[in-house]
Amino acid sequence: MDDQLPEPLRTVEHELTTLLRRGRTVSWGLVKEVHPHLEPNSYGLLLWLRRSGSTRLTDLATRLGVGKGTLSRQIRGLEALGLVRRDPDPVDRRAAQLSLTEEGQRRFDAARGTRLDELERSLRDWPAEDLTEFARLLRRFNGSWTPERG
């Protein structure tokens, strides 16, 4: 079957697998910089909270593609570590708005700074047009890729 796939598709699969493996390794190290007791998959969650400022659990679960129960468990762990807080939603008092605490933001920003420095070093020699195109294609890919889970 592999021989029947177009070479560009096989190359994308290989490079994506490499990228995901490296990304997972980097994220595991980064979460330990944020807090030694964080779960490895917390980096993406913290990044979304940092970028959104404040968001509802249901909106975050939809954006991340995880169940509300799974996300709620992760949020409770982050709250226990003092990295995330829940505030009443001003529109719907039954719901809560999630955001990073000041400590969570400080720790996340310090760890993220390390990651961004490494990324900048890796891409330093890329022409600006290539970097812009790479970002555009990644955004397009992430917006269109919806893996099926069986």
CSV table of C-alpha atoms in Angstrom, one decimal:
chain,number,residue,atom,x,y,z
A,1,MET,CA,0.0,0.0,0.0
A,2,ASP,CA,2.8,2.4,0.9
A,3,ASP,CA,4.1,2.1,-2.7
A,4,GLN,CA,0.8,3.3,-4.1
A,5,LEU,CA,0.9,6.6,-2.1
A,6,PRO,CA,2.3,9.7,-3.8
A,7,GLU,CA,5.9,10.5,-2.7
A,8,PRO,CA,4.9,14.0,-1.4
A,9,LEU,CA,2.3,12.4,0.9
A,10,ARG,CA,4.8,9.9,2.2
A,11,THR,CA,7.3,12.7,2.8
A,12,VAL,CA,4.7,14.8,4.6
A,13,GLU,CA,3.9,11.8,6.8
A,14,HIS,CA,7.5,11.2,7.6
A,15,GLU,CA,8.3,14.9,8.3
A,16,LEU,CA,5.1,15.4,10.4
A,17,THR,CA,6.0,12.3,12.5
A,18,THR,CA,9.5,13.7,13.1
A,19,LEU,CA,8.1,17.1,14.0
A,20,LEU,CA,5.5,15.7,16.4
A,21,ARG,CA,8.2,13.5,18.1
A,22,ARG,CA,10.5,16.4,18.5
A,23,GLY,CA,7.7,18.7,19.6
A,24,ARG,CA,6.6,16.2,22.3
A,25,THR,CA,10.1,15.9,23.6
A,26,VAL,CA,10.5,19.7,23.8
A,27,SER,CA,7.1,20.1,25.4
A,28,TRP,CA,7.9,17.5,28.0
A,29,GLY,CA,11.0,19.4,29.0
A,30,LEU,CA,9.2,22.8,28.9
A,31,VAL,CA,6.4,21.7,31.2
A,32,LYS,CA,8.9,20.6,33.8
A,33,GLU,CA,10.4,24.1,33.6
A,34,VAL,CA,6.9,25.6,34.3
A,35,HIS,CA,6.3,23.2,37.2
A,36,PRO,CA,8.0,19.9,38.1
A,37,HIS,CA,4.6,18.2,38.7
A,38,LEU,CA,2.9,19.1,35.4
A,39,GLU,CA,1.6,16.5,33.0
A,40,PRO,CA,3.5,16.4,29.7
A,41,ASN,CA,0.5,17.4,27.6
A,42,SER,CA,-0.1,20.5,29.6
A,43,TYR,CA,2.0,22.8,27.5
A,44,GLY,CA,-0.6,23.2,24.7
A,45,LEU,CA,-3.3,23.9,27.3
A,46,LEU,CA,-1.2,26.5,29.0
A,47,LEU,CA,-0.4,28.1,25.6
A,48,TRP,CA,-4.1,28.4,24.7
A,49,LEU,CA,-4.9,30.0,28.1
A,50,ARG,CA,-2.0,32.4,27.7
A,51,ARG,CA,-3.1,33.4,24.2
A,52,SER,CA,-6.8,33.7,25.0
A,53,GLY,CA,-6.4,35.5,28.3
A,54,SER,CA,-9.6,34.0,29.6
A,55,THR,CA,-11.9,31.4,28.2
A,56,ARG,CA,-14.7,29.0,29.1
A,57,LEU,CA,-14.0,25.4,29.7
A,58,THR,CA,-16.4,24.3,27.0
A,59,ASP,CA,-14.9,26.6,24.4
A,60,LEU,CA,-11.4,25.5,25.3
A,61,ALA,CA,-12.4,21.8,25.1
A,62,THR,CA,-13.8,22.4,21.6
A,63,ARG,CA,-10.7,24.3,20.5
A,64,LEU,CA,-8.3,21.6,21.8
A,65,GLY,CA,-10.5,18.7,20.6
A,66,VAL,CA,-10.7,17.0,24.0
A,67,GLY,CA,-13.6,16.0,26.2
A,68,LYS,CA,-14.9,18.4,28.9
A,69,GLY,CA,-14.2,15.7,31.5
A,70,THR,CA,-10.6,15.2,30.5
A,71,LEU,CA,-10.0,18.9,30.3
A,72,SER,CA,-11.8,19.5,33.6
A,73,ARG,CA,-9.4,17.0,35.3
A,74,GLN,CA,-6.4,18.7,33.7
A,75,ILE,CA,-7.6,22.1,34.9
A,76,ARG,CA,-8.1,20.9,38.4
A,77,GLY,CA,-4.5,19.7,38.5
A,78,LEU,CA,-3.3,23.1,37.2
A,79,GLU,CA,-5.5,24.9,39.8
A,80,ALA,CA,-3.9,22.8,42.5
A,81,LEU,CA,-0.5,23.8,41.4
A,82,GLY,CA,-1.5,27.5,41.5
A,83,LEU,CA,-1.1,28.0,37.7
A,84,VAL,CA,-4.8,28.4,36.6
A,85,ARG,CA,-7.8,30.0,38.2
A,86,ARG,CA,-11.6,29.9,37.6
A,87,ASP,CA,-13.6,33.1,37.8
A,88,PRO,CA,-17.4,33.4,37.4
A,89,ASP,CA,-18.4,34.0,33.9
A,90,PRO,CA,-20.0,37.5,33.8
A,91,VAL,CA,-22.5,36.3,31.1
A,92,ASP,CA,-23.5,33.0,32.6
A,93,ARG,CA,-23.0,32.6,36.3
A,94,ARG,CA,-23.3,28.8,36.0
A,95,ALA,CA,-20.1,28.8,33.9
A,96,ALA,CA,-16.6,29.8,34.8
A,97,GLN,CA,-13.8,31.6,32.9
A,98,LEU,CA,-10.4,30.0,33.0
A,99,SER,CA,-7.2,31.9,33.0
A,100,LEU,CA,-3.6,31.7,34.1
A,101,THR,CA,-2.7,33.0,37.5
A,102,GLU,CA,0.1,35.6,37.7
A,103,GLU,CA,2.4,32.8,38.8
A,104,GLY,CA,1.2,30.6,36.0
A,105,GLN,CA,1.8,33.3,33.4
A,106,ARG,CA,5.2,34.2,34.8
A,107,ARG,CA,6.4,30.5,34.8
A,108,PHE,CA,4.9,29.8,31.4
A,109,ASP,CA,6.4,32.9,29.8
A,110,ALA,CA,9.9,32.0,31.2
A,111,ALA,CA,9.7,28.5,29.8
A,112,ARG,CA,8.2,29.7,26.5
A,113,GLY,CA,11.0,32.2,26.1
A,114,THR,CA,13.4,29.3,26.0
A,115,ARG,CA,11.4,27.5,23.3
A,116,LEU,CA,11.1,30.6,21.2
A,117,ASP,CA,14.8,31.3,21.5
A,118,GLU,CA,15.5,27.8,20.2
A,119,LEU,CA,13.0,28.2,17.4
A,120,GLU,CA,14.5,31.5,16.4
A,121,ARG,CA,18.0,30.0,16.3
A,122,SER,CA,16.7,27.2,14.1
A,123,LEU,CA,15.0,29.6,11.6
A,124,ARG,CA,17.5,32.4,11.8
A,125,ASP,CA,18.9,31.7,8.3
A,126,TRP,CA,15.5,31.4,6.6
A,127,PRO,CA,14.5,34.2,4.3
A,128,ALA,CA,11.5,36.2,5.7
A,129,GLU,CA,9.4,35.0,2.8
A,130,ASP,CA,10.1,31.4,3.5
A,131,LEU,CA,9.2,31.8,7.2
A,132,THR,CA,6.0,33.6,6.3
A,133,GLU,CA,5.1,30.9,3.8
A,134,PHE,CA,5.9,28.2,6.4
A,135,ALA,CA,3.7,29.8,9.0
A,136,ARG,CA,0.9,30.2,6.4
A,137,LEU,CA,1.1,26.5,5.4
A,138,LEU,CA,1.2,25.3,9.0
A,139,ARG,CA,-1.9,27.4,9.8
A,140,ARG,CA,-3.7,26.0,6.7
A,141,PHE,CA,-2.7,22.5,7.6
A,142,ASN,CA,-3.8,22.8,11.2
A,143,GLY,CA,-7.1,24.4,10.1
A,144,SER,CA,-7.9,21.6,7.7
A,145,TRP,CA,-6.5,18.4,9.3
A,146,THR,CA,-9.1,16.5,11.3
A,147,PRO,CA,-7.8,13.1,12.1
A,148,GLU,CA,-10.3,10.3,12.5
A,149,ARG,CA,-10.0,8.3,15.7
A,150,GLY,CA,-11.3,4.7,15.6
